[in-house]
Amino acid sequence: MADTAGSSQITVKKGPKFRETRKGQVRKHIINVLVRNEIGVLARIATLIAGKGYNIESLSVGETHEKGVSRMTIEVIGDDIVIDQVVKQLRKLIDTLKVRDITDVPHVERELVLVKVHTPTARARDEVLRIVEIFRGKIVDVSPETYTVEVTGDEDKINAILELLKPFGIKEMARTGKVAMRRELFVDENLQD
Amino acid sequence: MPRKGADIVIETLKEEGVEVIFGLPGGAIMEVYDALYRDGTIKHILVRHEQGAGHMAEGYAKATGKVGVAMTTSGPGATNIVTAIADAYMDSVPIVVITGQVPTHLIGNDAFQEVDIVGITRPITKHNFLVRSIEELPLIIRQAFYIARTGRPGPVLIDLPKDITQQLSDVSIPSEEEVRASLPGYRPHVEGNIQQIKRAVDLIMSAKKPVLYVGGGAVNAEAQEELIELAELMRIPVTTTTQGKGAFPETHPLSLRMLGMHGTYYANMAVYNCDLLIAVGARFDDRVTGKVDEFAPEAKIIHIDIDPASISKNIIVDVPIVGDVKIVLRKILEEIKKRGAKILHPEDRERWLEQIEKWKKLHPLTYRNSSKVIKPQYVIEQIYEVTKGDAIIVPGVGQHQMWAAMFYKFSYPRQFLNSGGLGTMGFGLPAGIGAKVGRPDKEVFVIDGDGSFVMTMQEIITAVQYKIPVKVAIINNAYLGMVRQWQEFFYDKRYSEVDLSVQPDFVKLAESMGAVGFRAEKPKEVREVLEEAMKIDDRPVVLDFVVDKEENVLPMVPPGKSYRDMILEDGKGTSEAETMYLVG
Ligand SMILES: Cc1ncc(C[n+]2csc(CCOP(=O)(O)OP(=O)(O)O)c2C)c(N)n1
Ligand SMILES: [Mg+2]
């Protein structure tokens, strides 16, 4: 069936050719999402991220100054290229107003942690109190056996104090997940909504 | 004036210009069916299975460009249409699906015929809604149509609790402007960035070996005129995907026909060797690219698409342009003409076209015909002839689908309606019915497989009931042929569970449902039965073509391989020499 006349005229170029492919780095991303506060919007966002096989590390949602508009801060570990795709698809959702990956943009981030620490002795109580003061935290609940500590800060600060409190014995812990916001100066012009 | 929620539904659908609904009633949606009956102006096609309603709405939408509408009851009615919704999502087909739901106070109670269809369809709809009050009902319906048809089109589902259809309200129907204002997060880009357009024009004018790669986005945007003008003006050969078929006529000398896994040798060679690939409303699907890092390995890529999430998803592109394909192509043409429409390397461009002509001669699309047994490709060629190339072709999924794509030449957009992204067996017949409802002026030929056909064949009854004269050509190879072919090529002919030698007698089956049936077993009978079928215009016709059982679809790029690994004839691959561009 194949008419092979003509194949003799074809000159071979050496070796196969390849497209350059981009490899993404896997790392933690912080994505800010402004959403219309509609039913199911959280489920849509979670479905989309889970659909890429990624786990949400932390997520915080709260109202903004605008009525009916909430801000979400999502932390997710993933490949840069896939996260870029996630961001584009989040933008496509009907209920999202603004989506931004702020990982590489100057930003402020805060998290609040409540930790219940085992403090049965006077010495333990003194030491915990000192640590809490250094980190400008607060003791928000006291019992004969425990102190409950509240600290706010960025990831490094929170990790540092938890490291220091660990040896006393942590009985319970609750973290809010990060909230984050782009710094007003150093606006990167290349970022689009 | 206060009226029932159900009446508001009908009123809003009429406002949207809906002419026809495909559906099947049940408890939760009965109020709307009652309102439909009382109103009496919207046509309704009663399907025999809700999947059929979904594919009919798709076929209608694909054939006309209008939004297709399907309606089902809650629970099983809703789950039955899920496959069609996923199909519409993958192929960007604008449909609105209205499902009944249990009354609001019972939601979440595992009530009779309750399923969380909004949850189920969340990842396969462009958007979906649960209606929570009668006041928001007309706005939601209008939003659904607006979202379905604008930007990158897609399916939208509205889940409608029964109590809301029974309540009374005098809420008014919002205007288009109010609808747009109510969706602040939804602003489909349309214009295209002018800097990027200029960069694209630089590349188009200076390329030596350009190729246009055209997908379904060009059909949705109705950009065929612009495409033809660009190709002719700049002398650029054009290849299309299955979804893009007809956006550029395959009868045009610059057409390379289809590319990809079952693309033509010359389209794949052109793409493999080009130095500029202009992707227009296409999404670099893995069935098109094969091994990504060997896809158009030396080309710069321009990608025009309405969907920013499609760009640089599977392949990194050099010039991304987000925008409506038609508008962007127009701007590109303006810019080219402003610069005198000059091809900077005309000799190279002509040499490129000559090389492509050589490839076309070297391996044209062909097959070995036989006088003893019917070859499937021959059937398609004969259908092409009796319909004078003008029919709308709607295939199922499998080998027959690829033969239809290869051996029918498509000359206008919306002529080849295909389940491309999801590859849904059973799509053909109901989609063909929907297409015929939308385009009664056109001959509609469903080219189905014996496996695909039986998945939705009950819709023949629907076509009989409404006197919808679709033609259904079954390419009967007594196999799940495409799977058998893969087993032959990649699993040493271990034919695991692909035998369809036990099937109904399709002629009697057709007759039992009130349709006409014909069978052809010899090559010379093919033309005869086709001509008989063409005389019938008041009923569906089923044509059973008993074909060569083990015919293969070729050429083929094996999955995950590069265009260099194309199989051209049984057992024979391309030689290294054949894949390379003539140098000097
Ligand atoms: C609903 C569904 N189930 C399974 C498949 C996998 N599949 C792809 S092609 C094919 C065989 C189709 O057989 P037939 O309709 O007879 O077409 P042929 O390949 O024989 O022309 C199958 C099983 C599919 N695409 N869709
Ligand atoms: Mg078959």
GROMACS .gro file of C-alpha atoms in nm, chain A residues 66-135:
model
   70
   66GLU     CA    1  -1.593   4.385   5.204
   67LYS     CA    2  -1.931   4.232   5.260
   68GLY     CA    3  -1.965   3.881   5.123
   69VAL     CA    4  -1.595   3.855   5.041
   70SER     CA    5  -1.363   3.620   5.231
   71ARG     CA    6  -0.990   3.574   5.217
   72MET     CA    7  -0.833   3.233   5.221
   73THR     CA    8  -0.470   3.159   5.279
   74ILE     CA    9  -0.377   2.815   5.158
   75GLU     CA   10  -0.046   2.643   5.220
   76VAL     CA   11   0.028   2.355   4.992
   77ILE     CA   12   0.345   2.164   4.912
   78GLY     CA   13   0.382   2.101   4.544
   79ASP     CA   14   0.570   2.126   4.219
   80ASP     CA   15   0.603   2.486   4.097
   81ILE     CA   16   0.458   2.402   3.757
   82VAL     CA   17   0.161   2.214   3.895
   83ILE     CA   18   0.094   2.490   4.148
   84ASP     CA   19   0.103   2.741   3.865
   85GLN     CA   20  -0.165   2.531   3.697
   86VAL     CA   21  -0.363   2.515   4.022
   87VAL     CA   22  -0.352   2.894   4.050
   88LYS     CA   23  -0.478   2.936   3.694
   89GLN     CA   24  -0.759   2.690   3.757
   90LEU     CA   25  -0.851   2.857   4.085
   91ARG     CA   26  -0.882   3.182   3.892
   92LYS     CA   27  -1.125   3.011   3.656
   93LEU     CA   28  -1.365   2.922   3.936
   94ILE     CA   29  -1.669   3.143   3.913
   95ASP     CA   30  -1.661   3.237   4.281
   96THR     CA   31  -1.296   3.339   4.309
   97LEU     CA   32  -1.225   3.710   4.273
   98LYS     CA   33  -0.846   3.714   4.304
   99VAL     CA   34  -0.589   3.440   4.328
  100ARG     CA   35  -0.221   3.496   4.392
  101ASP     CA   36   0.073   3.275   4.472
  102ILE     CA   37   0.263   3.501   4.711
  103THR     CA   38   0.543   3.258   4.795
  104ASP     CA   39   0.807   3.460   4.613
  105VAL     CA   40   0.650   3.799   4.675
  106PRO     CA   41   0.742   4.002   4.984
  107HIS     CA   42   0.463   3.933   5.228
  108VAL     CA   43   0.376   3.926   5.596
  109GLU     CA   44   0.249   3.605   5.745
  110ARG     CA   45   0.119   3.520   6.090
  111GLU     CA   46  -0.011   3.216   6.263
  112LEU     CA   47  -0.163   3.178   6.608
  113VAL     CA   48  -0.095   2.874   6.821
  114LEU     CA   49  -0.247   2.752   7.146
  115VAL     CA   50  -0.028   2.500   7.331
  116LYS     CA   51  -0.113   2.327   7.656
  117VAL     CA   52   0.218   2.254   7.829
  118HIS     CA   53   0.275   2.014   8.116
  119THR     CA   54   0.392   2.232   8.413
  120PRO     CA   55   0.355   2.029   8.736
  121THR     CA   56   0.646   2.198   8.920
  122ALA     CA   57   0.718   2.557   9.016
  123ARG     CA   58   1.039   2.534   8.821
  124ALA     CA   59   0.863   2.425   8.504
  125ARG     CA   60   0.612   2.707   8.544
  126ASP     CA   61   0.892   2.962   8.586
  127GLU     CA   62   1.080   2.843   8.284
  128VAL     CA   63   0.776   2.828   8.061
  129LEU     CA   64   0.678   3.176   8.172
  130ARG     CA   65   1.024   3.303   8.078
  131ILE     CA   66   1.013   3.144   7.737
  132VAL     CA   67   0.668   3.285   7.677
  133GLU     CA   68   0.786   3.633   7.768
  134ILE     CA   69   1.082   3.614   7.534
  135PHE     CA   70   0.846   3.522   7.250
   0.00000   0.00000   0.00000
